[in-house]
Short mmCIF file of C-alpha atoms and ligand atoms in Angstrom, two decimals:
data_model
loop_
_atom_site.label_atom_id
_atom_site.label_comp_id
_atom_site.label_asym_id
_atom_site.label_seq_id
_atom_site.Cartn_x
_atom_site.Cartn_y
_atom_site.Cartn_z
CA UNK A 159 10.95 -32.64 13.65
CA UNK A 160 12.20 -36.01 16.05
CA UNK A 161 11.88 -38.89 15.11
CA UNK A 162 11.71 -41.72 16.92
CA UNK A 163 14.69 -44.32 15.64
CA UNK A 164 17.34 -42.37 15.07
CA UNK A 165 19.39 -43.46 12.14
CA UNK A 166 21.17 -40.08 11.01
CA UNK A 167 23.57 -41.35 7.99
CA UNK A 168 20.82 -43.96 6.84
CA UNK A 169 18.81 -40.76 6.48
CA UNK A 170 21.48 -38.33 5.30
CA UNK A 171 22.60 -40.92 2.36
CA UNK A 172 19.06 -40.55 1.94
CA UNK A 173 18.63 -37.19 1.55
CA UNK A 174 21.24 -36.51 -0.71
CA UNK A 175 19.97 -39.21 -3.21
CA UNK A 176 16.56 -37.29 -2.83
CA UNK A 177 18.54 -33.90 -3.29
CA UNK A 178 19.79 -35.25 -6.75
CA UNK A 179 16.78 -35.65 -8.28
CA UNK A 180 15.13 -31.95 -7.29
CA UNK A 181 13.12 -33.74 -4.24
CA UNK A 182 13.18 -33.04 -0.44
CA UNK A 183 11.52 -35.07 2.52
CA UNK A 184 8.46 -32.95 3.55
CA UNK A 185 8.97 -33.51 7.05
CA UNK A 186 11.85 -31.43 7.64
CA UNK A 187 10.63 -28.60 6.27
CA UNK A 188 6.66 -29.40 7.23
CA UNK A 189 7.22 -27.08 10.51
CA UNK A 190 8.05 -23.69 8.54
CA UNK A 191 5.93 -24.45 5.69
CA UNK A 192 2.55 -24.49 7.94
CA UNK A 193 3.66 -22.23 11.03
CA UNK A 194 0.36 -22.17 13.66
CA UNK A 195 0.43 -18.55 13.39
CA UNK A 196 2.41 -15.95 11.04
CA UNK A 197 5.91 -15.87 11.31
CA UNK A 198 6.90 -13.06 9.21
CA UNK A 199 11.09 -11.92 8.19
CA UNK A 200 9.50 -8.01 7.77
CA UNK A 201 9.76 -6.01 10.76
CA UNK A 202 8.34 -2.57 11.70
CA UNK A 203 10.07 -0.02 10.61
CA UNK A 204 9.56 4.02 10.33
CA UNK A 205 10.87 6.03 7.25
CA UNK A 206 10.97 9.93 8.55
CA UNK A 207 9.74 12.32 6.15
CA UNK A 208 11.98 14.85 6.45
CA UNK A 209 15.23 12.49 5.77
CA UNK A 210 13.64 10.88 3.36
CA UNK A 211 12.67 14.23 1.44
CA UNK A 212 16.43 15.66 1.48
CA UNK A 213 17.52 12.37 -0.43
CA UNK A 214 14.60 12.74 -2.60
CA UNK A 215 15.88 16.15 -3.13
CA UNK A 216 19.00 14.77 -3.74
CA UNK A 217 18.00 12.29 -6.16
CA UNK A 218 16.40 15.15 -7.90
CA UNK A 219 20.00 16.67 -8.67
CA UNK A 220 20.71 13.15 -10.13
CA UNK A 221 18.53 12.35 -12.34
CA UNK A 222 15.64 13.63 -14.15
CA UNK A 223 11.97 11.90 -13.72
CA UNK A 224 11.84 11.06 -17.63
CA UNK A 225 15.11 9.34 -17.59
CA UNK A 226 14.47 7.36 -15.05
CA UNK A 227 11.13 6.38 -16.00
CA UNK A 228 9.96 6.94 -12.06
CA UNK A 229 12.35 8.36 -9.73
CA UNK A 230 11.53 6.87 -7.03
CA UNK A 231 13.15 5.72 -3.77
CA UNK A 232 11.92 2.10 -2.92
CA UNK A 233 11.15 1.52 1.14
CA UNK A 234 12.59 -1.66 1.78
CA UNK A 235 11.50 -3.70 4.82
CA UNK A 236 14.74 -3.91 6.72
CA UNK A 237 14.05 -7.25 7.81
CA UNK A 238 13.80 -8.53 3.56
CA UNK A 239 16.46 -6.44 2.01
CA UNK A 240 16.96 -6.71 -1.54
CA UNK A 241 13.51 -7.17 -3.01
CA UNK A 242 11.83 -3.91 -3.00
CA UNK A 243 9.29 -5.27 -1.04
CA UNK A 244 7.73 -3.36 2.42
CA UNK A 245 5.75 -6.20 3.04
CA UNK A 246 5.74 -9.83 1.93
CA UNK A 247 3.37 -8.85 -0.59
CA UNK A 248 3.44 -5.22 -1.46
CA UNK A 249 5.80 -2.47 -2.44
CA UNK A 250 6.01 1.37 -1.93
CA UNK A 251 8.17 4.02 -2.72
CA UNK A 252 8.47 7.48 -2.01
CA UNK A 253 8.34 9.15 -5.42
CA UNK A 254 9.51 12.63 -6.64
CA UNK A 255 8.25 14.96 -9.85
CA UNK A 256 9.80 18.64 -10.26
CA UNK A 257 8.51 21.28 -11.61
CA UNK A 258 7.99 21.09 -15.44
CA UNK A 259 8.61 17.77 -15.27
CA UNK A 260 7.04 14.70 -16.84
CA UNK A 261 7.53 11.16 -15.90
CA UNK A 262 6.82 8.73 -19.04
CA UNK A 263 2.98 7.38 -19.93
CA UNK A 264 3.30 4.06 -19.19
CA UNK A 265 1.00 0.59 -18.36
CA UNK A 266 1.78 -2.88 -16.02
CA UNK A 267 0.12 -5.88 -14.77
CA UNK A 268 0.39 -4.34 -11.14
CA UNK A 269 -1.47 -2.20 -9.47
CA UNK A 270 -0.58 1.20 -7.94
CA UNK A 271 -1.94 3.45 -5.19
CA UNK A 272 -0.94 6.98 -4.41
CA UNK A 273 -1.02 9.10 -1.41
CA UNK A 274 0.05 12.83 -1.93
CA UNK A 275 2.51 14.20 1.07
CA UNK A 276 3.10 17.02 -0.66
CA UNK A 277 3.16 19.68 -3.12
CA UNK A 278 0.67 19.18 -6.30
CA UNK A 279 1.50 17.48 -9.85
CA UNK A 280 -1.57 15.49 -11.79
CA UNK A 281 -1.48 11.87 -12.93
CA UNK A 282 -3.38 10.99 -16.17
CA UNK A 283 -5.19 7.92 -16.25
CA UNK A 284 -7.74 6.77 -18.58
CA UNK A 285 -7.62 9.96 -20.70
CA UNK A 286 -8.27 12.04 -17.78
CA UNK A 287 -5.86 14.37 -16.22
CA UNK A 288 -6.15 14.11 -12.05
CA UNK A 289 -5.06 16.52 -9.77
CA UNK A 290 -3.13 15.64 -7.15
CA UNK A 291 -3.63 17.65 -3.78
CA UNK A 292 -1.93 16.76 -0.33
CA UNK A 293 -3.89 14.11 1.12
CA UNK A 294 -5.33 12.82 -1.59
CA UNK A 295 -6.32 8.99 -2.89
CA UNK A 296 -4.90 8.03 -6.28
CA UNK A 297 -5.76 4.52 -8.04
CA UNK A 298 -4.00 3.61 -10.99
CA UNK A 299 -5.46 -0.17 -12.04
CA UNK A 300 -3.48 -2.47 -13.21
CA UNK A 301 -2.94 -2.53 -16.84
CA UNK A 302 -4.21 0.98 -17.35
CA UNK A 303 -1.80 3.60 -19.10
CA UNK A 304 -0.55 6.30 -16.69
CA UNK A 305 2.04 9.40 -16.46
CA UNK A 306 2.90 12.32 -13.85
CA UNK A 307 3.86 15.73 -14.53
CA UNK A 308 3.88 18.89 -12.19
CA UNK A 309 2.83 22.10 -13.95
CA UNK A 310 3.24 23.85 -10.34
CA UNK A 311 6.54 26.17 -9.15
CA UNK A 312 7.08 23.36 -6.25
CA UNK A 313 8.01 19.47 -5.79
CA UNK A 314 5.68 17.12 -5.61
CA UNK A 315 5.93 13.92 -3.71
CA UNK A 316 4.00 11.00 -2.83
CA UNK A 317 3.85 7.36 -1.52
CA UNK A 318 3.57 4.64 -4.23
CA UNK A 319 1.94 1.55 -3.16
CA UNK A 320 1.91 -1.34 -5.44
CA UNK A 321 1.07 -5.06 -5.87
CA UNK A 322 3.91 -6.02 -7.44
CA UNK A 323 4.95 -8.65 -5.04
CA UNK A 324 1.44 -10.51 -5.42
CA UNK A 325 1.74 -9.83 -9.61
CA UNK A 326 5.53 -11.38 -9.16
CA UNK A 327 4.67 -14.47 -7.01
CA UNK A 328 1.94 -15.42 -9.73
CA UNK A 329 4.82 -14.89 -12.92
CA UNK A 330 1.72 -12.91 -14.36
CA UNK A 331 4.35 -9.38 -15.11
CA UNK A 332 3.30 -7.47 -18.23
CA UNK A 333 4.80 -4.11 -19.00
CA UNK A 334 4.69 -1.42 -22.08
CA UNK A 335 5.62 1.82 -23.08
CA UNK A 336 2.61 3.78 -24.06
CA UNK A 337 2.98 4.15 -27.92
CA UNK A 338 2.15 7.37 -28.86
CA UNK A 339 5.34 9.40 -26.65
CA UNK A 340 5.76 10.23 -23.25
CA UNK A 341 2.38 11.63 -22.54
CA UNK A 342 -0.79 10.10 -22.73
CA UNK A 343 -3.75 11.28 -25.26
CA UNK A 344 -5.79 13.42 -22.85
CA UNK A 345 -9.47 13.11 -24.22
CA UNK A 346 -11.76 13.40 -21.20
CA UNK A 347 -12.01 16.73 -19.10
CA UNK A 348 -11.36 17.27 -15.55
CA UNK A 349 -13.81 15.55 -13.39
CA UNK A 350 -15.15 13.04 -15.81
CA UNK A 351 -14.70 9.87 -13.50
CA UNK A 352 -16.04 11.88 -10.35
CA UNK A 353 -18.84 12.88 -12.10
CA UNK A 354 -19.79 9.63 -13.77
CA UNK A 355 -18.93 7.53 -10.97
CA UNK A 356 -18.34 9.82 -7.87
CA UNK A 357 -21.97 11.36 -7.24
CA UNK A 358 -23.72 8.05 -5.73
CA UNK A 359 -25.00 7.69 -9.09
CA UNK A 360 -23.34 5.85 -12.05
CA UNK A 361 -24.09 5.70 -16.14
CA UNK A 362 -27.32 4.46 -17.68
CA UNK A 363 -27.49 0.77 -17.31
CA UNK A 364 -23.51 0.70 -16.52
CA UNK A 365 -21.78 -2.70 -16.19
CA UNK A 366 -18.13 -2.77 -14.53
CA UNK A 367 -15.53 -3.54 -16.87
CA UNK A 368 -12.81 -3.28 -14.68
CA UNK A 369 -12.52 -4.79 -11.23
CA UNK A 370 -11.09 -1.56 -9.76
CA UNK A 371 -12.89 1.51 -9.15
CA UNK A 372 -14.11 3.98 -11.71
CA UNK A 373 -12.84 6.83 -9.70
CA UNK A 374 -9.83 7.40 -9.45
CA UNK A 375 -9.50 9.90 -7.55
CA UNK A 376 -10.43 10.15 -3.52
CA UNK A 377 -9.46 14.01 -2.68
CA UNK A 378 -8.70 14.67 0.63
CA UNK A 379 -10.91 17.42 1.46
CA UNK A 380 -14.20 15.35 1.48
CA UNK A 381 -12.38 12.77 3.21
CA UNK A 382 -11.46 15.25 6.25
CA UNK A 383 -14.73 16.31 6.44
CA UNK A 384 -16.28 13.11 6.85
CA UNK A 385 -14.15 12.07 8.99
CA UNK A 386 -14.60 15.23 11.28
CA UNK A 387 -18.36 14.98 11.08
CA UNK A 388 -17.89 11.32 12.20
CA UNK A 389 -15.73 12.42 15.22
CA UNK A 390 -18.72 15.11 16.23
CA UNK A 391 -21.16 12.78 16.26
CA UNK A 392 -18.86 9.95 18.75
CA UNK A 393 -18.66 5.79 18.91
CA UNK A 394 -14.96 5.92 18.56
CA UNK A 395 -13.49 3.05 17.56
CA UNK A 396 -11.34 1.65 20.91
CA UNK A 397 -8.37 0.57 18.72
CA UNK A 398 -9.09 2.65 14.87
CA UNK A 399 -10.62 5.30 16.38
CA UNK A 400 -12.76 7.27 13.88
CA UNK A 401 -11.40 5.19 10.53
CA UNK A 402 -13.07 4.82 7.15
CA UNK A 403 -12.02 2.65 4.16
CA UNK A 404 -12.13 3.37 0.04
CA UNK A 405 -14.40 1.65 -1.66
CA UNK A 406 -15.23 1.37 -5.19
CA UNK A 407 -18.64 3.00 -5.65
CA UNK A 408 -19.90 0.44 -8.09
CA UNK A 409 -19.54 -2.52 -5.90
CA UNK A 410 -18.99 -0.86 -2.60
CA UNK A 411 -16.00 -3.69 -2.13
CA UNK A 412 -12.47 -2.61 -1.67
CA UNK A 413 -11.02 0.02 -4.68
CA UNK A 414 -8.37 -2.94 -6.18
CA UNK A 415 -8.75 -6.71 -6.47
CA UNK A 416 -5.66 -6.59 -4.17
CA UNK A 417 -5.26 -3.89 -1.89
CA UNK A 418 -7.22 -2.30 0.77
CA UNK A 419 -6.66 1.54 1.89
CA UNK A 420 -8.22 3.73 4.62
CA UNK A 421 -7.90 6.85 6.15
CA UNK A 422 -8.53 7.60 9.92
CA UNK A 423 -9.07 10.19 12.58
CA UNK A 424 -7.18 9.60 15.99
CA UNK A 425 -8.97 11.91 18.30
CA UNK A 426 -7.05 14.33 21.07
CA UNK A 427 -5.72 11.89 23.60
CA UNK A 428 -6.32 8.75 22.03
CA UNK A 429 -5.06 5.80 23.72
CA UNK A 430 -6.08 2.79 21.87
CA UNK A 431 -6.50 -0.48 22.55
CA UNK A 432 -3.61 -3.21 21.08
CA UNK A 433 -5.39 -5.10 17.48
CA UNK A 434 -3.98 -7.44 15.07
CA UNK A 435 -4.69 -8.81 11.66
CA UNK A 436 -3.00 -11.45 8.94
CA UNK A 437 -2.57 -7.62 6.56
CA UNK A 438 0.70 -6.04 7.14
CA UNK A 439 -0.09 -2.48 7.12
CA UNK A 440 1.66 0.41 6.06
CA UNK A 441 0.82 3.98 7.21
CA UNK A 442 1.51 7.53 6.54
CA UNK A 443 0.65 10.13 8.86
CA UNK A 444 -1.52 12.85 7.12
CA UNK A 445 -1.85 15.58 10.22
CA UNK A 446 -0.72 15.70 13.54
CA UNK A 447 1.74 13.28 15.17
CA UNK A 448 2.30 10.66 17.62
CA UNK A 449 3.01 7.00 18.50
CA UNK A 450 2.11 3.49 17.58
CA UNK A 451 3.51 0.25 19.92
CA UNK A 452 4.33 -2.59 17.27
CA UNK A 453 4.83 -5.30 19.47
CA UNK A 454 7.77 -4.38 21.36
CA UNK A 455 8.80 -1.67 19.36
CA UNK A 456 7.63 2.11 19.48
CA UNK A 457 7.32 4.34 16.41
CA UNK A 458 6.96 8.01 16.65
CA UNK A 459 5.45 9.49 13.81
CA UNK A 460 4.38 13.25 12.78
CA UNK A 461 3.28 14.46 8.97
CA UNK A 462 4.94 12.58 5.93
CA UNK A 463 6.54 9.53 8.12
CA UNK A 464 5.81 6.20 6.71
CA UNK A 465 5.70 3.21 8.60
CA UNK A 466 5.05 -0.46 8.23
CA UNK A 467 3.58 -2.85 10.61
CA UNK A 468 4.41 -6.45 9.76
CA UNK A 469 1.61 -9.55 9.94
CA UNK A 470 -0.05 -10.43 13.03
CA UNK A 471 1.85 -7.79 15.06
CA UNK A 472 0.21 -6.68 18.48
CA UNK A 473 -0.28 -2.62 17.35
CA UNK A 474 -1.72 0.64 19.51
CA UNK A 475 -2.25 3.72 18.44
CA UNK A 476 -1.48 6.80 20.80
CA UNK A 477 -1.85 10.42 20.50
CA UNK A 478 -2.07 14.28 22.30
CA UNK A 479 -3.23 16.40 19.56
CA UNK A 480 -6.06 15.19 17.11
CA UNK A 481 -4.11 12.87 13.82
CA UNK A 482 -5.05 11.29 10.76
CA UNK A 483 -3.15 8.03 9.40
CA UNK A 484 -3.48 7.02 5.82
CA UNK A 485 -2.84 3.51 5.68
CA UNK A 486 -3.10 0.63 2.94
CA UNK A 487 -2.74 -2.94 3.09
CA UNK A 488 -3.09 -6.45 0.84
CA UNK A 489 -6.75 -6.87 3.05
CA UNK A 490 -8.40 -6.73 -0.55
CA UNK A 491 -6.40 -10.29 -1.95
CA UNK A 492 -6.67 -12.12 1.63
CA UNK A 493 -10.15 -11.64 2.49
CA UNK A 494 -10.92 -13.15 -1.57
CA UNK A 495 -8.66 -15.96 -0.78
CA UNK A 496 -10.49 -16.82 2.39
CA UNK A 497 -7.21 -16.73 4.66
CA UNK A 498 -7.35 -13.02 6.45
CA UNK A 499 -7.91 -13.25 10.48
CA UNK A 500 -7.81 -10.27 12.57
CA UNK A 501 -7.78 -9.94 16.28
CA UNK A 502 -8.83 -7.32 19.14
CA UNK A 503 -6.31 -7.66 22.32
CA UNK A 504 -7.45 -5.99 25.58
CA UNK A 505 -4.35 -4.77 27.61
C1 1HN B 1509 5.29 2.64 -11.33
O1 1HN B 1509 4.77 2.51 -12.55
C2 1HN B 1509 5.13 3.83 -10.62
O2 1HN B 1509 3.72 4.78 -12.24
C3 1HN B 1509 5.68 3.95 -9.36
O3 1HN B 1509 4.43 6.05 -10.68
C4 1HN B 1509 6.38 2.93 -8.79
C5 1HN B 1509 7.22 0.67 -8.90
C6 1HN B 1509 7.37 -0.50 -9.55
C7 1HN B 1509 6.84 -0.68 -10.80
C8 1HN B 1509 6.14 0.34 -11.41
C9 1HN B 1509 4.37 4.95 -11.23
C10 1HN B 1509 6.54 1.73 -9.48
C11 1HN B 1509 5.99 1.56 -10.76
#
């Protein structure tokens, strides 16, 4: 910022004495503190699925899941190297379990989503042992014991999305091994959250003690049927087309405190209108394939490709064949701070 009597060494003599005692003048840093609209280092970027399976292959030659505790590759927002971070405030990975294999039962202040590309493994969570199916919707809440195995004859991979970021930027990180071994006491049968919590209905008199959802698990087969029943019955979206959101049953809010996470159906020939909002977004394509206009860029996208879609970016959705996008965002944390905006652009 100007000002308007120049008096550059009276003011750099200045500034040093204030640098000496941990201070700093507020007004020449006042103009990328409070920016009038979001300025943000991440870019958009696209990981391709098949690339990024052959090093996940490759990593599984390396190193085994239960020595590294999660062997997972981290997607790093190429504009923010170095922090494990896809957005500002989130983080995903692409993560990998082999057959027979078990990655360790452990717990964490973050939370953690999962979005199965492919194959089929289970993650145990609260006791219970959940299947994991291509497609489907995996919550782990924060602080709540957790470990992978695969008991199938095939890899199984999925996206990781966590708030560690948001956990970070408060200095609120907690982590512990889970006490009893590798593998969590498994003292509920398949199906207990969906049936307590997963049938409209919930326990006798229940009170949440949690502030994520009591089920964790969102399988993708109700999910595409919905969605296809929505699509037969019209009102498509002009920029989401056909797209629903997880919610948490109990409070019909979003499934974390933090993050947000929907699914949606792009139909055949789908040319939608340009949208923003203050959530960076990032997707995974589920079925079929084709393109999305970040702001100036272009991203082609067919089954497994993630891609992320910085703040406040100007983003359209276009496709031949019918698609489906899984995406997730930080929407849950901004809309209960009061600060998330979106806009609808007409082209
Ligand atoms: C974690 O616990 C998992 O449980 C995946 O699968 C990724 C990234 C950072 C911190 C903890 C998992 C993670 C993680």
């Amino acid at each position: 910022m100007e000002l308007a009597h120049e008096d550059k060494t009276g003011r750099q003599a200045f500034y040093e004495k204030l640098d000496g005692v941990h201070t700093a003048p507020l007004w020449a840093v006042m103009s990328q503190l409070v920016t009038p609209e979001p300025r943000s280092r991440c870019v958009p970027h696209k990981w391709d699925y098949a690339g990024m399976r052959a090093l996940l292959m490759e990593a599984g030659g390396l190193i085994t899941a239960k020595e590294a505790e999660r062997r997972v590759l981290v997607l790093e927002n190429p504009g923010i190297r170095g922090l494990s971070q896809v957005t500002q405030s989130l983080y995903a990975g692409l993560q990998l379990i082999l057959p027979g294999e078990v990655a360790p039962s452990h717990r964490h202040a973050a939370a953690a989503l999962r979005l199965i590309i492919e194959g089929s493994g289970y993650t145990a969570v609260n006791g219970e042992r959940i299947p994991m199916a291509p497609g489907d919707f995996i919550l782990t809440p924060s602080w709540m014991f957790h470990d992978h195995g695969n008991l199938s004859d095939d890899p199984v991979v999925w996206l990781d999305g966590l708030d560690v970021p948001i956990v970070n930027l408060f200095d609120a990180s907690f982590a512990e091994g889970y006490p009893g071994g590798d593998v969590q006491h498994v003292d509920r049968l398949a199906g207990d959250a969906r049936a307590r919590y997963g049938a409209n209905m919930v326990p006798l008199e229940y009170e949440p003690d949690s502030k994520s959802s009591p089920v964790f698990h969102y399988p993708y087969a109700r999910v595409r049927e919905a969605l296809l029943q929505i699509e037969s019955a019209g009102m498509c979206d002009a920029s989401h087309g056909f797209k629903l959101q997880y919610a948490n049953p109990v409070t019909g809010g979003y499934p974390m405190p933090t993050m947000a996470a929907y699914m949606q159906l792009l139909p055949a020939g789908f040319c939608g209108q340009p949208y923003r909002s203050t959530d960076a977004t990032v997707y995974c394509a589920r079925e079929g394939k084709g393109t999305t206009f970040v702001g100036n860029e272009r991203i082609e996208w067919s089954v497994g490709d993630v891609f992320v879609v910085p703040s406040w970016a100007t983003t359209s959705h276009q496709v031949g064949e019918r698609s489906v996008l899984f995406s997730f965002s930080d929407r849950a944390a901004q809309k209960a701070l009061g600060v998330w905006r979106e806009e609808r652009l007409n082209d």
